[in-house]
Amino acid sequence: MTKKKPHHHGNLRAALLEAGLELLHDGGLENLSMRKLASKAGVSHAAPAHHFANQTALHSGLMTEGYKMFTVAMQSEIKLAPNDPREIILAAGRGYLTFTQENEGLFNLMFGGTPRDHDDAELNKASEEAYNVLREICVPIVKGEGGSEANELMIWSLIHGLARLVLHSKRDTINAEKSFETWRLILPPLEFAT
Amino acid sequence: MTKKKPHHHGNLRAALLEAGLELLHDGGLENLSMRKLASKAGVSHAAPAHHFANQTALHSGLMTEGYKMFTVAMQSEIKLAPNDPREIILAAGRGYLTFTQENEGLFNLMFGGTPRDHDDAELNKASEEAYNVLREICVPIVKGEGGSEANELMIWSLIHGLARLVLHSKRDTINAEKSFETWRLILPPLEFAT
DNA sequence: AATAATAACTTGACAGTGTCAATATCAATG
DNA sequence: CATTGATATTGACACTGTCAAGTTATTATT
């Protein structure tokens, strides 16, 4: 039996991801660097290279964590919602908004155009799972000309766009506190199958 | 009469912005740097500092150009549209999508969470003008519970979200070529005042 | 158990980055 | 013509990601 005990403090990879999330949370995307990461985890500046081939790989790893948190945020709001298809969609949106507002830096990393490793299996799995949450809450919507895909895209675009705009104009138009209400207001009428 | 002939090649500031847009167009946000910018404009690495106090100021300048292009892209599509409120909204969206797909790097800079100078008067003016285009095309929509602001936010979120998702999954779900059709499909039914 | 092999980490170097201070040069004004 | 102020250059600094080489710790082999 092979005991995997990498000779640092258990699992450096996890510690690095943790440190990265912390940096993002503190100072946003601009505050994230491999060397700070390493320093925060208490290792030398080149240590991360053994767990993340390059910066893109590290970013992909952090995105993976982001999608997981994302999925959880939506699901836990859905659990609290009354058993009504529209209420469930509204709840998922609240989860989305909560996540983006509590993790602005990570959100920017995930959806700001930062290059990612498209062959990262974990990342692809995590993002797919997040998309599946969305897919499920859209099932009850009656299909129109564009089929269920158009419904999903409509909901996804709407909530993603709102989340971005809320972050984008924290000081202006859209009040972050009232973003839940705004979400309820802009979600168009939907027809559900009975 | 004062001939303003700064002793380089006319107007370095404009040349720097041009070079910046080119860098963004070629290699995306990751390809943009002040030193490349300077080199591309044929000046020393510290020359830009006299026209842009720091990187944020440069970014703000590029964003300003982006919003201007943005406004033009929407307006020129609107001009071609039949005089029907829904068709006009669809046209503006096509302009939005065209801009984002032809200027991915600039779009990422504008909406990827990159810090900006919130006191930059030109930037604020340019972004406001872009928002005004949106506001105008939403005027014919009958106001609901959220007033006209909710209508604007709905359209804005929807098209912005779609644009991001199209860029985000160029290779996957959403076909960039068919993004116009997708936009038509996900725009919900709207009620217009007669 | 001793030794070899492999993985994890460190150290040092390199080119590239934004920014600042000091210097030089040009354009226009007195 | 001399002064002045804006404009650009040069050089330095700390910081970044990445690579090569060396060191240490863990695992595997004989």
Coordinates of C-alpha atoms (C1' of nucleotides) in Angstrom, one line a residue:
Chain A
M1 CA 0.0 0.0 0.0
T2 CA 1.4 3.3 -1.1
K3 CA 1.0 6.2 1.3
K4 CA 1.0 9.4 -0.6
K5 CA 2.6 11.8 1.7
P6 CA 4.2 14.6 -0.4
H7 CA 6.9 15.9 1.8
H8 CA 5.5 19.3 2.5
H9 CA 2.4 19.9 4.5
G10 CA 0.0 17.3 3.2
N11 CA -1.2 18.6 0.0
L12 CA 0.5 21.7 -1.5
R13 CA -1.8 21.8 -4.5
A14 CA -4.8 22.4 -2.3
A15 CA -3.0 24.9 -0.2
L16 CA -2.0 26.8 -3.3
L17 CA -5.6 26.9 -4.6
E18 CA -6.7 28.1 -1.2
A19 CA -4.1 30.8 -1.2
G20 CA -5.1 31.8 -4.7
L21 CA -8.8 32.2 -3.7
E22 CA -7.7 34.3 -0.7
L23 CA -5.6 36.6 -2.9
L24 CA -8.6 37.0 -5.3
H25 CA -10.9 37.7 -2.4
D26 CA -8.6 40.3 -1.0
G27 CA -7.3 42.2 -3.9
G28 CA -9.2 40.9 -7.0
L29 CA -7.7 39.6 -10.2
E30 CA -4.9 42.1 -10.1
N31 CA -3.7 40.8 -6.8
L32 CA -3.2 37.3 -8.0
S33 CA 0.3 36.1 -8.9
M34 CA 2.2 32.8 -8.7
R35 CA 4.9 34.2 -6.5
K36 CA 2.4 35.7 -3.9
L37 CA 0.6 32.4 -4.1
A38 CA 3.8 30.5 -3.3
S39 CA 4.8 32.9 -0.6
K40 CA 1.3 32.7 1.0
A41 CA 1.6 28.9 1.1
G42 CA 5.0 29.1 2.6
V43 CA 7.0 27.6 -0.2
S44 CA 9.5 28.9 -2.7
H45 CA 8.5 30.9 -5.8
A46 CA 9.1 28.0 -8.1
A47 CA 7.3 25.3 -6.1
P48 CA 3.9 25.8 -7.7
A49 CA 5.4 24.7 -11.1
H50 CA 5.2 21.1 -9.9
H51 CA 1.5 21.3 -9.4
F52 CA 0.5 23.7 -12.1
A53 CA 2.6 23.6 -15.3
N54 CA 2.1 27.3 -15.9
Q55 CA -0.1 30.3 -15.0
T56 CA -2.9 29.1 -17.3
A57 CA -3.0 25.8 -15.5
L58 CA -3.3 27.6 -12.1
H59 CA -6.0 29.8 -13.4
S60 CA -7.8 26.7 -14.7
G61 CA -7.6 25.2 -11.3
L62 CA -9.0 28.2 -9.6
M63 CA -11.8 28.4 -12.2
T64 CA -12.6 24.8 -11.3
E65 CA -13.0 25.8 -7.7
G66 CA -15.2 28.7 -8.9
Y67 CA -17.6 26.5 -10.8
K68 CA -17.9 24.2 -7.9
M69 CA -18.7 27.0 -5.5
F70 CA -21.0 28.3 -8.2
T71 CA -23.0 25.0 -8.4
V72 CA -23.3 24.9 -4.6
A73 CA -24.5 28.5 -4.4
M74 CA -27.3 27.8 -6.9
Q75 CA -28.3 24.5 -5.5
S76 CA -28.5 25.7 -1.9
E77 CA -30.8 28.5 -2.9
I78 CA -32.9 26.1 -4.9
K79 CA -33.4 23.9 -1.9
L80 CA -34.9 26.8 0.0
A81 CA -37.3 27.7 -2.7
P82 CA -41.0 26.7 -2.9
N83 CA -41.8 24.0 -5.3
D84 CA -42.7 26.2 -8.2
P85 CA -40.8 26.4 -11.5
R86 CA -40.6 30.1 -11.6
E87 CA -39.6 30.4 -7.9
I88 CA -36.9 27.8 -8.5
I89 CA -35.5 29.8 -11.4
L90 CA -35.5 32.9 -9.3
A91 CA -33.8 31.1 -6.5
A92 CA -31.0 29.8 -8.8
G93 CA -30.5 33.4 -10.0
R94 CA -30.2 34.5 -6.4
G95 CA -27.5 31.9 -5.9
Y96 CA -25.8 33.2 -9.0
L97 CA -25.9 36.8 -7.8
T98 CA -24.7 35.9 -4.3
F99 CA -21.8 34.0 -5.7
T100 CA -20.7 36.8 -8.0
Q101 CA -21.0 39.5 -5.4
E102 CA -19.1 37.6 -2.8
N103 CA -16.4 36.4 -5.2
E104 CA -15.9 39.3 -7.6
G105 CA -12.3 38.5 -8.3
L106 CA -13.0 34.9 -9.0
F107 CA -15.9 35.8 -11.2
N108 CA -13.7 38.1 -13.2
L109 CA -11.2 35.3 -13.6
M110 CA -13.8 32.9 -14.8
F111 CA -15.6 35.2 -17.2
G112 CA -13.2 38.0 -18.0
G113 CA -11.6 36.3 -21.0
T114 CA -8.6 34.9 -19.1
P115 CA -7.1 32.0 -21.1
R116 CA -8.0 28.6 -19.8
D117 CA -6.9 25.0 -20.4
H118 CA -9.7 23.6 -22.6
D119 CA -8.3 20.1 -22.0
D120 CA -8.5 20.3 -18.2
A121 CA -10.9 17.5 -17.5
E122 CA -11.7 18.7 -14.0
L123 CA -12.5 22.1 -15.2
N124 CA -14.7 20.9 -18.0
K125 CA -16.5 18.6 -15.6
A126 CA -17.1 21.4 -13.0
S127 CA -18.4 23.8 -15.6
E128 CA -20.6 21.2 -17.1
E129 CA -22.1 20.5 -13.7
A130 CA -22.8 24.1 -13.2
Y131 CA -24.5 24.3 -16.6
N132 CA -26.5 21.2 -15.7
V133 CA -28.1 23.0 -12.7
L134 CA -29.2 25.6 -15.1
R135 CA -30.5 23.0 -17.6
E136 CA -32.6 21.3 -15.0
I137 CA -34.4 24.4 -13.8
C138 CA -35.2 25.2 -17.4
V139 CA -36.8 21.9 -18.1
P140 CA -40.3 22.9 -17.1
I141 CA -40.3 25.8 -19.5
V142 CA -42.3 25.0 -22.7
K143 CA -40.1 24.9 -25.7
G144 CA -40.4 27.5 -28.3
E145 CA -38.9 27.9 -31.7
G146 CA -35.4 27.4 -30.4
G147 CA -36.1 24.4 -28.3
S148 CA -34.9 23.9 -24.8
E149 CA -31.5 25.2 -25.7
A150 CA -32.9 28.7 -26.4
N151 CA -34.6 28.7 -23.1
E152 CA -31.5 27.8 -21.3
L153 CA -29.5 30.4 -23.2
M154 CA -32.1 33.0 -22.4
I155 CA -32.0 32.4 -18.7
W156 CA -28.2 32.0 -18.6
S157 CA -27.6 35.1 -20.6
L158 CA -30.0 37.1 -18.5
I159 CA -28.7 36.2 -15.1
H160 CA -25.1 36.3 -16.2
G161 CA -25.5 39.7 -17.8
L162 CA -27.3 41.1 -14.8
A163 CA -24.5 39.8 -12.5
R164 CA -21.9 41.4 -14.6
L165 CA -23.8 44.7 -14.8
V166 CA -24.4 44.7 -11.0
L167 CA -20.6 44.3 -10.4
H168 CA -19.9 46.8 -13.1
S169 CA -21.9 49.6 -11.7
K170 CA -21.8 49.0 -8.0
R171 CA -21.7 52.7 -7.4
D172 CA -24.2 53.7 -10.1
T173 CA -27.5 52.5 -11.4
I174 CA -28.0 49.1 -10.0
N175 CA -28.0 48.7 -6.3
A176 CA -26.2 45.5 -5.3
E177 CA -28.4 45.1 -2.2
K178 CA -31.5 45.2 -4.4
S179 CA -30.1 42.9 -7.1
F180 CA -32.4 40.1 -6.0
E181 CA -35.4 42.3 -6.6
T182 CA -34.0 43.5 -9.9
W183 CA -33.6 39.9 -10.9
R184 CA -37.3 39.2 -10.2
L185 CA -38.2 42.3 -12.2
I186 CA -36.4 41.5 -15.3
L187 CA -37.1 37.8 -15.6
P188 CA -39.8 37.8 -18.3
P189 CA -43.0 35.9 -18.1
L190 CA -42.5 32.2 -18.7
E191 CA -44.9 29.5 -19.8
F192 CA -44.5 26.2 -18.0
A193 CA -45.7 22.8 -18.9
T194 CA -48.2 21.5 -16.4
Chain B
M1 CA -2.5 81.4 -33.6
T2 CA -1.0 78.5 -31.8
K3 CA 0.1 75.6 -33.8
K4 CA 0.0 72.6 -31.6
K5 CA 2.8 70.5 -33.0
P6 CA 4.1 68.2 -30.2
H7 CA 7.5 67.4 -31.2
H8 CA 7.0 63.8 -32.2
H9 CA 4.6 62.6 -34.9
G10 CA 1.6 64.8 -34.5
N11 CA -0.3 63.3 -31.6
L12 CA 1.3 60.6 -29.7
R13 CA -1.7 60.0 -27.5
A14 CA -3.8 59.0 -30.4
A15 CA -1.0 56.9 -31.8
L16 CA -0.7 55.1 -28.5
L17 CA -4.4 54.3 -28.4
E18 CA -4.2 53.1 -32.0
A19 CA -1.3 50.8 -31.1
G20 CA -3.1 49.6 -28.0
L21 CA -6.2 48.6 -30.1
E22 CA -3.9 46.8 -32.5
L23 CA -2.3 44.9 -29.7
L24 CA -5.7 43.9 -28.3
H25 CA -6.9 42.9 -31.7
D26 CA -3.8 40.8 -32.4
G27 CA -3.2 39.0 -29.1
G28 CA -6.0 39.9 -26.8
L29 CA -5.8 41.4 -23.4
E30 CA -2.7 39.4 -22.5
N31 CA -0.8 41.0 -25.3
L32 CA -1.4 44.5 -24.1
S33 CA 1.5 46.2 -22.3
M34 CA 2.7 49.8 -22.0
R35 CA 6.1 48.9 -23.2
K36 CA 4.9 47.1 -26.3
L37 CA 2.5 50.0 -26.9
A38 CA 5.4 52.5 -26.7
S39 CA 7.6 50.3 -29.0
K40 CA 4.8 50.0 -31.5
A41 CA 4.4 53.8 -31.6
G42 CA 8.1 54.2 -32.0
V43 CA 8.8 55.9 -28.7
S44 CA 10.7 55.0 -25.6
H45 CA 9.2 52.9 -22.9
A46 CA 8.5 55.8 -20.6
A47 CA 7.0 58.1 -23.1
P48 CA 3.4 57.0 -22.6
A49 CA 3.5 58.3 -19.0
H50 CA 3.1 61.8 -20.2
H51 CA -0.2 61.0 -21.8
F52 CA -1.4 58.3 -19.5
A53 CA -0.5 58.7 -15.8
N54 CA -0.6 55.0 -15.3
Q55 CA -1.8 51.7 -16.7
T56 CA -5.3 52.3 -15.4
A57 CA -5.5 55.6 -17.3
L58 CA -4.4 53.9 -20.5
H59 CA -7.0 51.2 -20.0
S60 CA -9.6 53.9 -19.4
G61 CA -8.5 55.5 -22.6
L62 CA -8.9 52.3 -24.6
M63 CA -12.3 51.6 -22.9
T64 CA -13.4 55.0 -24.1
E65 CA -12.5 54.1 -27.7
G66 CA -14.4 50.9 -27.1
Y67 CA -17.6 52.5 -26.0
K68 CA -17.4 54.8 -29.0
M69 CA -17.0 51.9 -31.4
F70 CA -19.7 50.2 -29.5
T71 CA -22.2 53.1 -30.0
V72 CA -21.4 53.3 -33.7
A73 CA -21.8 49.5 -34.2
M74 CA -25.3 49.6 -32.7
Q75 CA -26.4 52.8 -34.4
S76 CA -25.3 51.7 -37.8
E77 CA -27.3 48.5 -37.5
I78 CA -30.3 50.4 -36.3
K79 CA -30.2 52.5 -39.3
L80 CA -30.6 49.5 -41.6
A81 CA -33.5 48.1 -39.6
P82 CA -37.2 48.4 -40.6
N83 CA -39.1 50.9 -38.6
D84 CA -40.4 48.5 -36.1
P85 CA -39.6 48.6 -32.4
R86 CA -38.7 44.9 -32.1
E87 CA -36.7 44.9 -35.2
I88 CA -34.8 47.9 -33.9
I89 CA -33.9 46.1 -30.7
L90 CA -32.9 43.1 -32.7
A91 CA -30.7 45.3 -34.9
A92 CA -29.0 46.9 -31.9
G93 CA -28.3 43.5 -30.5
R94 CA -26.7 42.5 -33.8
G95 CA -24.5 45.5 -33.6
Y96 CA -23.5 44.5 -30.0
L97 CA -22.7 41.0 -31.1
T98 CA -20.7 42.2 -34.1
F99 CA -18.7 44.5 -32.0
T100 CA -17.9 41.9 -29.3
Q101 CA -16.9 39.3 -31.8
E102 CA -14.7 41.6 -33.9
N103 CA -13.1 43.1 -30.8
E104 CA -12.9 40.3 -28.2
G105 CA -9.8 41.7 -26.5
L106 CA -11.3 45.1 -26.2
F107 CA -14.5 43.7 -24.9
N108 CA -12.6 41.7 -22.3
L109 CA -10.9 44.9 -21.2
M110 CA -14.1 46.8 -21.0
F111 CA -16.2 44.2 -19.2
G112 CA -13.7 41.8 -17.6
G113 CA -13.3 43.6 -14.3
T114 CA -10.2 45.6 -15.3
P115 CA -9.9 48.6 -13.0
R116 CA -10.9 51.9 -14.6
D117 CA -10.7 55.5 -13.7
H118 CA -14.2 56.4 -12.5
D119 CA -13.4 60.1 -12.7
D120 CA -12.4 60.0 -16.4
A121 CA -14.8 62.4 -17.9
E122 CA -14.4 61.2 -21.5
L123 CA -14.9 57.6 -20.4
N124 CA -18.0 58.4 -18.5
K125 CA -19.4 60.3 -21.4
A126 CA -18.7 57.6 -23.9
S127 CA -20.2 54.9 -21.8
E128 CA -23.2 57.0 -21.1
E129 CA -23.7 57.6 -24.8
A130 CA -23.6 53.8 -25.4
Y131 CA -26.2 53.3 -22.7
N132 CA -28.3 56.0 -24.2
V133 CA -28.6 54.1 -27.5
L134 CA -30.0 51.2 -25.4
R135 CA -32.3 53.5 -23.5
E136 CA -33.8 54.9 -26.7
I137 CA -34.6 51.5 -28.3
C138 CA -36.3 50.5 -25.0
V139 CA -38.6 53.5 -25.0
P140 CA -41.4 51.9 -27.0
I141 CA -41.7 49.0 -24.5
V142 CA -44.6 49.3 -22.2
K143 CA -43.4 49.8 -18.6
G144 CA -44.1 47.0 -16.1
E145 CA -43.6 46.9 -12.4
G146 CA -40.0 47.9 -12.6
G147 CA -40.6 50.9 -14.9
S148 CA -38.4 51.7 -17.9
E149 CA -35.3 50.9 -16.0
A150 CA -36.2 47.3 -15.6
N151 CA -36.9 47.1 -19.4
E152 CA -33.5 48.6 -20.2
L153 CA -31.7 46.3 -17.7
M154 CA -33.5 43.3 -19.1
I155 CA -32.4 44.0 -22.7
W156 CA -28.9 45.1 -21.6
S157 CA -28.4 42.0 -19.5
L158 CA -29.7 39.7 -22.1
I159 CA -27.6 40.9 -25.0
H160 CA -24.5 41.4 -22.8
G161 CA -24.8 37.9 -21.4
L162 CA -25.3 36.4 -24.8
A163 CA -22.3 38.2 -26.2
R164 CA -20.2 36.9 -23.3
L165 CA -21.4 33.4 -23.6
V166 CA -20.8 33.4 -27.4
L167 CA -17.2 34.4 -26.9
H168 CA -16.9 32.1 -23.9
S169 CA -17.9 29.0 -25.8
K170 CA -16.8 29.7 -29.3
R171 CA -15.9 26.0 -29.8
D172 CA -18.9 24.6 -28.0
T173 CA -22.5 25.2 -27.7
I174 CA -23.2 28.5 -29.3
N175 CA -22.2 29.0 -32.9
A176 CA -20.7 32.4 -33.4
E177 CA -22.0 32.5 -36.9
K178 CA -25.5 31.8 -35.8
S179 CA -25.4 34.2 -32.9
F180 CA -27.7 36.6 -34.7
E181 CA -30.3 33.9 -35.0
T182 CA -29.8 32.9 -31.4
W183 CA -30.3 36.5 -30.3
R184 CA -33.6 36.6 -32.2
L185 CA -34.6 33.3 -30.5
I186 CA -33.9 34.3 -26.9
L187 CA -35.4 37.8 -27.0
P188 CA -38.6 37.3 -25.2
P189 CA -42.0 38.6 -26.5
L190 CA -42.3 42.3 -25.8
E191 CA -45.3 44.5 -25.5
F192 CA -45.0 47.9 -27.3
A193 CA -47.0 51.0 -26.8
T194 CA -48.8 51.9 -30.0
Chain C
dA1 C1' 18.7 -2.9 4.9
dA2 C1' 21.2 -0.5 1.4
dT3 C1' 20.9 1.6 -2.8
dA4 C1' 18.7 3.5 -6.7
dA5 C1' 15.0 6.2 -8.6
dT6 C1' 11.5 9.4 -8.4
dA7 C1' 9.0 13.1 -6.9
dA8 C1' 8.9 17.7 -4.3
dC9 C1' 11.0 21.7 -3.4
dT10 C1' 14.9 25.3 -3.5
dT11 C1' 18.0 28.4 -5.6
dG12 C1' 19.5 31.3 -9.1
dA13 C1' 19.0 33.3 -13.4
dC14 C1' 16.6 35.5 -17.3
dA15 C1' 13.6 38.5 -20.0
dG16 C1' 9.6 41.1 -19.5
dT17 C1' 6.5 44.2 -16.8
dG18 C1' 4.9 49.1 -14.6
dT19 C1' 6.7 53.1 -12.4
dC20 C1' 9.8 56.6 -10.9
dA21 C1' 13.8 60.0 -10.9
dA22 C1' 17.1 62.4 -13.5
dT23 C1' 18.4 64.1 -17.9
dA24 C1' 18.1 65.8 -22.5
dT25 C1' 15.6 68.0 -26.3
dC26 C1' 12.3 70.5 -28.7
dA27 C1' 8.5 74.5 -29.3
dA28 C1' 6.9 78.4 -28.2
dT29 C1' 7.1 82.7 -25.6
dG30 C1' 9.3 86.7 -23.3
Chain D
dC1 C1' 18.5 85.1 -27.8
dA2 C1' 17.4 83.2 -23.4
dT3 C1' 13.8 81.1 -20.5
dT4 C1' 10.4 78.2 -19.7
dG5 C1' 7.4 74.2 -20.0
dA6 C1' 6.0 70.3 -22.2
dT7 C1' 7.8 66.1 -24.3
dA8 C1' 10.7 62.3 -24.7
dT9 C1' 14.9 59.4 -23.2
dT10 C1' 17.7 56.9 -20.2
dG11 C1' 18.5 54.2 -16.4
dA12 C1' 17.1 52.1 -12.3
dC13 C1' 14.0 49.6 -9.2
dA14 C1' 10.9 45.9 -7.6
dC15 C1' 8.0 42.8 -9.3
dT16 C1' 6.3 39.1 -12.6
dG17 C1' 6.3 34.1 -15.0
dT18 C1' 9.4 30.7 -16.5
dC19 C1' 13.4 27.8 -17.0
dA20 C1' 17.7 25.1 -15.6
dA21 C1' 20.3 23.1 -12.1
dG22 C1' 20.9 21.4 -7.7
dT23 C1' 19.1 19.5 -3.1
dT24 C1' 16.3 17.0 -0.2
dA25 C1' 12.8 13.8 1.0
dT26 C1' 10.0 9.9 -0.1
dT27 C1' 9.2 5.7 -2.5
dA28 C1' 10.7 1.6 -5.0
dT29 C1' 14.1 -2.0 -6.1
dT30 C1' 17.4 -5.3 -5.3

